[in-house]
Short mmCIF file of C-alpha atoms and ligand atoms in Angstrom, two decimals:
data_model
loop_
_atom_site.label_atom_id
_atom_site.label_comp_id
_atom_site.label_asym_id
_atom_site.label_seq_id
_atom_site.Cartn_x
_atom_site.Cartn_y
_atom_site.Cartn_z
CA MET A 1 15.95 -6.88 -12.16
CA VAL A 2 12.93 -7.08 -9.87
CA ASP A 3 14.21 -7.71 -6.34
CA LYS A 4 12.01 -5.49 -4.14
CA LEU A 5 8.63 -7.08 -3.59
CA VAL A 6 5.52 -5.83 -1.78
CA GLY A 7 1.92 -6.94 -2.15
CA ILE A 8 -1.53 -7.23 -0.69
CA ILE A 9 -2.52 -9.91 1.82
CA GLY A 10 -6.25 -10.56 2.18
CA TRP A 11 -9.18 -12.67 0.99
CA PRO A 12 -10.36 -12.13 -1.63
CA VAL A 13 -7.86 -9.78 -3.29
CA SER A 14 -8.37 -10.51 -6.98
CA HIS A 15 -10.35 -7.27 -7.51
CA SER A 16 -7.87 -5.03 -5.72
CA LEU A 17 -6.83 -1.84 -7.54
CA SER A 18 -3.62 -1.63 -5.50
CA PRO A 19 -1.32 -3.63 -7.86
CA THR A 20 -2.18 -1.33 -10.79
CA MET A 21 -1.89 1.79 -8.65
CA GLN A 22 1.38 0.86 -6.90
CA ASN A 23 3.14 -0.62 -9.96
CA ARG A 24 2.35 2.56 -11.92
CA ALA A 25 3.76 4.58 -8.99
CA PHE A 26 6.99 2.53 -8.91
CA HIS A 27 7.43 3.07 -12.63
CA GLU A 28 6.73 6.80 -12.36
CA ALA A 29 9.24 7.15 -9.47
CA GLY A 30 11.93 5.27 -11.44
CA LEU A 31 11.81 2.37 -8.95
CA ASP A 32 12.01 -0.32 -11.62
CA SER A 33 13.27 -3.03 -9.24
CA TRP A 34 10.01 -2.79 -7.22
CA ARG A 35 6.91 -4.88 -7.89
CA TYR A 36 3.51 -5.14 -6.11
CA VAL A 37 1.79 -8.54 -6.22
CA LEU A 38 -1.46 -10.14 -5.07
CA MET A 39 -1.11 -12.44 -2.04
CA PRO A 40 -4.46 -14.18 -1.52
CA VAL A 41 -4.59 -15.95 1.85
CA ALA A 42 -7.71 -18.14 1.83
CA LYS A 43 -9.88 -18.44 4.94
CA TYR A 44 -10.83 -22.05 4.23
CA PRO A 45 -10.10 -24.86 4.95
CA TYR A 46 -7.25 -23.46 7.09
CA ILE A 47 -6.34 -19.89 7.89
CA ARG A 48 -2.62 -19.54 7.20
CA ILE A 49 -2.33 -15.83 7.92
CA LYS A 50 0.44 -16.35 10.49
CA GLU A 51 2.57 -18.23 7.94
CA ALA A 52 1.82 -15.55 5.33
CA VAL A 53 2.94 -12.68 7.58
CA LEU A 54 6.07 -14.44 8.84
CA GLY A 55 6.76 -15.50 5.24
CA LEU A 56 7.27 -11.84 4.26
CA ARG A 57 10.53 -11.85 6.20
CA ALA A 58 11.59 -15.31 5.01
CA LEU A 59 10.97 -14.41 1.37
CA GLY A 60 12.76 -11.06 1.52
CA PHE A 61 9.68 -8.87 0.96
CA GLN A 62 9.96 -5.14 1.73
CA GLY A 63 6.46 -5.14 3.20
CA ALA A 64 2.79 -5.58 2.41
CA ASN A 65 -0.67 -4.12 2.58
CA VAL A 66 -3.24 -6.01 4.62
CA THR A 67 -6.94 -5.97 3.85
CA ILE A 68 -10.21 -7.68 4.85
CA PRO A 69 -10.40 -9.94 6.84
CA TYR A 70 -6.91 -9.77 8.41
CA LYS A 71 -6.32 -6.15 9.47
CA GLU A 72 -6.74 -7.05 13.14
CA THR A 73 -5.50 -10.67 13.06
CA VAL A 74 -2.01 -9.67 11.87
CA LEU A 75 -1.33 -7.60 15.00
CA SER A 76 -0.31 -10.75 16.93
CA TYR A 77 2.43 -11.68 14.44
CA LEU A 78 4.22 -8.33 14.14
CA ASP A 79 7.34 -7.26 16.07
CA ARG A 80 6.32 -3.62 16.49
CA LEU A 81 3.41 -1.25 15.85
CA SER A 82 3.42 2.45 15.02
CA ASP A 83 1.65 4.61 17.61
CA MET A 84 -1.21 5.12 15.18
CA ALA A 85 -1.68 1.40 14.45
CA LYS A 86 -1.61 0.76 18.21
CA ALA A 87 -4.25 3.43 18.87
CA ILE A 88 -6.48 2.19 16.04
CA GLY A 89 -5.96 -1.50 16.81
CA ALA A 90 -5.62 -2.48 13.15
CA VAL A 91 -2.84 -2.66 10.55
CA ASN A 92 -3.17 -2.09 6.82
CA THR A 93 0.56 -1.71 6.02
CA ILE A 94 3.54 -3.81 7.10
CA VAL A 95 7.13 -2.67 6.64
CA VAL A 96 10.01 -5.18 6.92
CA ASP A 97 12.79 -3.00 8.32
CA GLY A 98 16.56 -3.31 7.78
CA GLU A 99 16.89 -5.80 10.65
CA GLY A 100 14.05 -7.95 9.37
CA HIS A 101 11.55 -6.70 11.97
CA LEU A 102 7.91 -6.66 10.92
CA VAL A 103 6.49 -3.22 11.72
CA GLY A 104 2.74 -2.58 11.54
CA HIS A 105 1.28 0.77 10.41
CA ASN A 106 -2.20 2.05 9.66
CA THR A 107 -2.54 4.54 6.79
CA ASP A 108 -6.36 4.34 6.39
CA GLY A 109 -7.19 7.12 8.89
CA LEU A 110 -4.67 9.60 7.51
CA GLY A 111 -5.59 8.58 3.95
CA PHE A 112 -9.19 9.52 4.72
CA ILE A 113 -8.18 12.85 6.30
CA ARG A 114 -5.98 13.77 3.32
CA ASP A 115 -8.91 13.14 1.01
CA LEU A 116 -11.18 15.31 3.19
CA LEU A 117 -8.59 18.09 3.04
CA ASP A 118 -8.36 17.66 -0.77
CA HIS A 119 -12.10 18.38 -0.83
CA GLY A 120 -11.52 21.57 1.17
CA LEU A 121 -13.03 20.10 4.37
CA ASP A 122 -11.46 20.67 7.79
CA PRO A 123 -12.22 18.04 10.48
CA LYS A 124 -12.05 20.77 13.16
CA GLU A 125 -15.15 22.42 11.71
CA LEU A 126 -17.31 19.33 11.24
CA GLN A 127 -19.90 17.51 13.32
CA VAL A 128 -19.71 13.93 12.08
CA MET A 129 -21.86 10.80 12.03
CA VAL A 130 -20.14 7.50 11.25
CA LEU A 131 -22.22 4.53 10.08
CA GLY A 132 -20.44 1.27 10.98
CA ALA A 133 -17.90 0.28 13.60
CA GLY A 134 -15.46 -2.04 11.88
CA GLY A 135 -11.75 -1.59 11.12
CA SER A 136 -12.17 1.28 8.66
CA ALA A 137 -14.49 3.12 11.08
CA ARG A 138 -11.88 2.89 13.85
CA ALA A 139 -9.16 4.29 11.57
CA ILE A 140 -11.38 7.10 10.25
CA ILE A 141 -12.66 8.10 13.70
CA TYR A 142 -9.11 8.16 15.06
CA GLY A 143 -8.04 10.31 12.09
CA LEU A 144 -10.92 12.73 12.65
CA LEU A 145 -10.32 13.10 16.39
CA ASP A 146 -6.56 13.37 15.94
CA HIS A 147 -7.17 16.24 13.51
CA GLY A 148 -9.32 18.19 15.94
CA CYS A 149 -12.86 16.99 15.22
CA LEU A 150 -14.95 17.68 18.33
CA SER A 151 -18.15 15.75 17.68
CA VAL A 152 -18.56 12.18 16.44
CA ALA A 153 -21.66 9.97 16.65
CA ILE A 154 -21.12 6.30 15.83
CA LEU A 155 -24.06 4.13 14.75
CA ASN A 156 -23.61 0.40 14.16
CA ARG A 157 -25.77 -2.71 13.68
CA THR A 158 -23.92 -4.30 16.60
CA LYS A 159 -24.19 -1.56 19.22
CA SER A 160 -21.45 -2.99 21.47
CA LYS A 161 -18.86 -2.41 18.74
CA ALA A 162 -19.85 1.25 18.44
CA ASP A 163 -19.70 1.53 22.24
CA ASP A 164 -16.22 -0.05 22.26
CA ILE A 165 -14.87 2.54 19.80
CA ALA A 166 -16.40 5.41 21.76
CA HIS A 167 -14.93 4.02 24.96
CA ARG A 168 -11.53 3.42 23.33
CA PHE A 169 -11.15 7.03 22.16
CA ARG A 170 -12.90 9.00 24.93
CA SER A 171 -9.90 8.83 27.25
CA SER A 172 -7.41 10.03 24.59
CA PHE A 173 -9.64 12.78 23.14
CA LYS A 174 -11.25 14.27 26.25
CA GLN A 175 -12.28 17.52 24.56
CA ALA A 176 -14.45 15.69 21.99
CA THR A 177 -18.03 14.44 22.35
CA ILE A 178 -18.17 10.82 21.18
CA ALA A 179 -21.61 9.18 21.16
CA SER A 180 -22.58 5.64 20.17
CA ASP A 181 -25.85 3.88 19.39
CA ILE A 182 -27.40 1.11 17.35
CA LEU A 183 -27.86 1.77 13.60
CA SER A 184 -31.61 1.73 13.00
CA LYS A 185 -34.30 3.83 11.33
CA GLU A 186 -35.26 5.16 14.76
CA THR A 187 -31.76 6.28 15.76
CA LEU A 188 -31.16 7.80 12.32
CA ARG A 189 -34.42 9.73 12.64
CA ARG A 190 -33.52 10.90 16.15
CA ALA A 191 -29.99 11.84 15.20
CA PRO A 192 -29.12 15.52 15.45
CA HIS A 193 -28.12 17.51 12.40
CA VAL A 194 -24.52 16.76 11.41
CA ASP A 195 -22.30 18.22 8.68
CA LEU A 196 -20.68 15.01 7.49
CA ILE A 197 -22.12 11.49 7.29
CA ILE A 198 -19.62 8.71 6.56
CA ASN A 199 -20.63 5.22 5.52
CA THR A 200 -18.02 2.68 6.63
CA THR A 201 -20.35 -0.34 6.48
CA SER A 202 -20.03 -2.72 3.57
CA ILE A 203 -23.67 -2.07 2.56
CA GLY A 204 -23.57 -0.86 -1.03
CA LEU A 205 -20.54 -2.89 -2.07
CA ASN A 206 -22.71 -5.32 -3.96
CA LYS A 207 -23.95 -3.57 -7.10
CA ASN A 208 -27.08 -5.75 -7.30
CA ASP A 209 -27.99 -5.08 -3.71
CA GLN A 210 -30.46 -2.18 -3.42
CA GLN A 211 -29.82 -1.71 0.31
CA MET A 212 -28.35 1.37 1.94
CA PRO A 213 -27.38 2.05 5.58
CA TRP A 214 -29.94 4.85 5.74
CA ASP A 215 -33.71 5.32 5.79
CA GLU A 216 -35.06 6.45 2.43
CA ASN A 217 -37.59 8.67 4.20
CA ILE A 218 -34.85 10.70 5.84
CA HIS A 219 -33.80 13.64 3.68
CA PHE A 220 -30.36 15.15 3.40
CA LEU A 221 -29.69 18.88 3.43
CA GLU A 222 -27.86 20.65 0.62
CA SER A 223 -25.30 21.78 3.15
CA GLN A 224 -24.47 18.18 4.18
CA ILE A 225 -21.65 16.03 2.91
CA VAL A 226 -22.10 12.28 2.47
CA TYR A 227 -18.90 10.25 2.20
CA ASP A 228 -19.01 6.55 1.30
CA VAL A 229 -15.73 4.66 1.78
CA ILE A 230 -16.86 2.29 -0.97
CA TYR A 231 -15.43 3.27 -4.38
CA ASN A 232 -16.81 0.45 -6.54
CA PRO A 233 -19.56 1.20 -7.50
CA LYS A 234 -18.58 4.87 -7.75
CA MET A 235 -22.10 5.93 -6.76
CA THR A 236 -23.61 3.68 -4.11
CA ILE A 237 -27.35 3.74 -3.44
CA LEU A 238 -26.58 5.95 -0.42
CA LEU A 239 -24.67 8.49 -2.54
CA GLU A 240 -27.43 8.46 -5.17
CA HIS A 241 -29.99 9.14 -2.44
CA ALA A 242 -27.88 12.00 -1.06
CA ALA A 243 -27.34 13.46 -4.55
CA LYS A 244 -31.12 13.67 -5.01
CA TYR A 245 -31.14 16.24 -2.20
CA ARG A 246 -28.10 18.03 -3.68
CA ALA A 247 -25.91 17.06 -0.72
CA LYS A 248 -22.20 16.91 -1.61
CA THR A 249 -21.17 13.30 -2.29
CA ILE A 250 -17.69 11.76 -2.08
CA ASN A 251 -16.74 8.13 -2.70
CA GLY A 252 -13.77 6.21 -1.25
CA LEU A 253 -11.41 6.41 -4.22
CA GLY A 254 -9.45 9.38 -2.86
CA MET A 255 -9.03 7.61 0.48
CA LEU A 256 -7.79 4.49 -1.34
CA VAL A 257 -5.23 6.53 -3.26
CA HIS A 258 -3.97 8.40 -0.19
CA GLN A 259 -3.70 5.31 2.03
CA GLY A 260 -1.73 3.69 -0.82
CA ALA A 261 0.48 6.75 -1.25
CA LEU A 262 1.34 6.74 2.46
CA ALA A 263 2.20 3.01 2.27
CA PHE A 264 4.37 3.66 -0.82
CA GLU A 265 6.31 6.30 1.13
CA LEU A 266 6.78 4.00 4.14
CA TRP A 267 8.20 1.21 1.96
CA THR A 268 10.35 3.18 -0.45
CA GLY A 269 11.22 6.43 1.36
CA HIS A 270 10.29 8.23 -1.89
CA LYS A 271 7.53 10.80 -2.33
CA ALA A 272 4.47 9.14 -3.84
CA PRO A 273 3.31 10.34 -7.28
CA ILE A 274 -0.27 10.83 -6.08
CA ALA A 275 -1.76 12.19 -9.33
CA VAL A 276 -0.42 9.20 -11.28
CA MET A 277 -1.74 6.77 -8.65
CA LYS A 278 -5.18 8.38 -8.81
CA GLN A 279 -5.24 8.20 -12.60
CA ALA A 280 -4.18 4.52 -12.52
CA ALA A 281 -6.90 3.66 -9.98
CA GLU A 282 -9.56 5.52 -12.00
CA GLN A 283 -8.50 3.76 -15.21
CA ALA A 284 -8.54 0.36 -13.49
CA LEU A 285 -12.07 1.07 -12.23
CA GLY A 286 -13.20 1.93 -15.75
P1 NDP B 301 -15.35 -4.60 8.78
O1 NDP B 301 -15.74 -5.98 8.40
O2 NDP B 301 -14.34 -4.36 9.82
O3 NDP B 301 -16.69 -3.78 9.21
C1 NDP B 301 -17.87 -3.91 8.46
C2 NDP B 301 -18.94 -2.97 9.03
O4 NDP B 301 -20.10 -3.06 8.19
C3 NDP B 301 -19.38 -3.31 10.45
O5 NDP B 301 -19.69 -2.14 11.12
C4 NDP B 301 -20.65 -4.15 10.18
O6 NDP B 301 -21.56 -4.11 11.26
C5 NDP B 301 -21.23 -3.39 9.02
N1 NDP B 301 -22.15 -4.21 8.23
C6 NDP B 301 -21.85 -5.21 7.36
N2 NDP B 301 -22.97 -5.73 6.81
C7 NDP B 301 -24.01 -5.05 7.36
C8 NDP B 301 -25.42 -5.10 7.21
N3 NDP B 301 -25.99 -5.97 6.37
N4 NDP B 301 -26.18 -4.24 7.92
C9 NDP B 301 -25.62 -3.34 8.76
N5 NDP B 301 -24.28 -3.23 8.95
C10 NDP B 301 -23.49 -4.08 8.26
O7 NDP B 301 -14.92 -3.91 7.39
P2 NDP B 301 -14.02 -2.60 7.15
O8 NDP B 301 -14.40 -1.57 8.12
O9 NDP B 301 -12.60 -2.98 7.05
O10 NDP B 301 -14.51 -2.20 5.67
C11 NDP B 301 -15.79 -1.68 5.47
C12 NDP B 301 -15.91 -1.12 4.06
O11 NDP B 301 -14.95 -0.11 3.86
C13 NDP B 301 -15.66 -2.16 2.97
O12 NDP B 301 -16.62 -1.94 1.98
C14 NDP B 301 -14.27 -1.81 2.45
O13 NDP B 301 -14.11 -2.16 1.10
C15 NDP B 301 -14.25 -0.30 2.64
N6 NDP B 301 -12.90 0.26 2.79
C16 NDP B 301 -12.49 1.25 1.94
C17 NDP B 301 -11.24 1.81 2.07
C18 NDP B 301 -10.81 2.88 1.12
O14 NDP B 301 -9.60 3.14 1.04
N7 NDP B 301 -11.71 3.53 0.42
C19 NDP B 301 -10.29 1.37 3.11
C20 NDP B 301 -10.84 0.36 3.99
C21 NDP B 301 -12.09 -0.18 3.81
P3 NDP B 301 -21.45 -5.18 12.48
O15 NDP B 301 -20.38 -4.67 13.39
O16 NDP B 301 -22.79 -5.17 13.08
O17 NDP B 301 -21.09 -6.51 11.86
#
């Protein structure tokens, strides 16, 4: 009997790989009473995100993932936040605990770090440039700094959001240099050499869109690593550009799998079958 429900709250969610990935994981772990479902919460004509979050408790859900555009909105409706979710200021995983309390977590930052480590990369040894300053950027930058990264430059279309992140983390990570600026051809050209460039903007998500958050006249070095948090398409225009210069390229699939594995462990208390989750996500992507 299926009596342990979790799912994904967001808009839109119809293309999410998480149901396939999590349901395969439940099956692999012998958790046959668990099921992961889509929970689309439309933005128009009314936003009912508060009802959706409080409904988790009323409907006996074990928890949920939260995705665009609600990762920050849900904070107001939760009973408690993990230290990491508090520091990041966004929640991507909710756990309904034994007393019915709604507890907010963020597994995006650690999911990203685990994928970096899988690729043999140590945040302590990397000078990093982050393109974008939204929710995923905040989680990734927190993860990097928390794992000993000492140099992060944040470039964003809206400069004030990059400044806010730098300001937010400077007091907690005093040993690190955290710079912020507007994302433009000029600032990219002026930017110092870094080891790792991470795209956290949504530019590249649309397969028909030939844009990239980079200047095509700026070359990459073979020694550089370019990480795009987008995983569909597998090779964004940015990654294709980087590959031309033989830079190492990584897409966001590993991060997706690891953030999902961490959520699985928070809900079930069981170790996540990561290899099976990765295979399920890859198959679902085609
Ligand atoms: P947010 O909406 O919080 O942030 C979006 C960012 O993209 C902002 O920095 C925004 O800049 C920038 N941006 C959007 N459009 C443009 C544009 N045309 N030109 C320049 N900058 C632009 O989204 P998230 O951070 O939550 O998600 C970003 C991406 O990361 C999405 O593609 C999402 O799918 C992916 N993601 C992947 C995960 C994974 O596990 N692999 C996990 C989480 C997210 P501005 O501030 O100026 O608006």
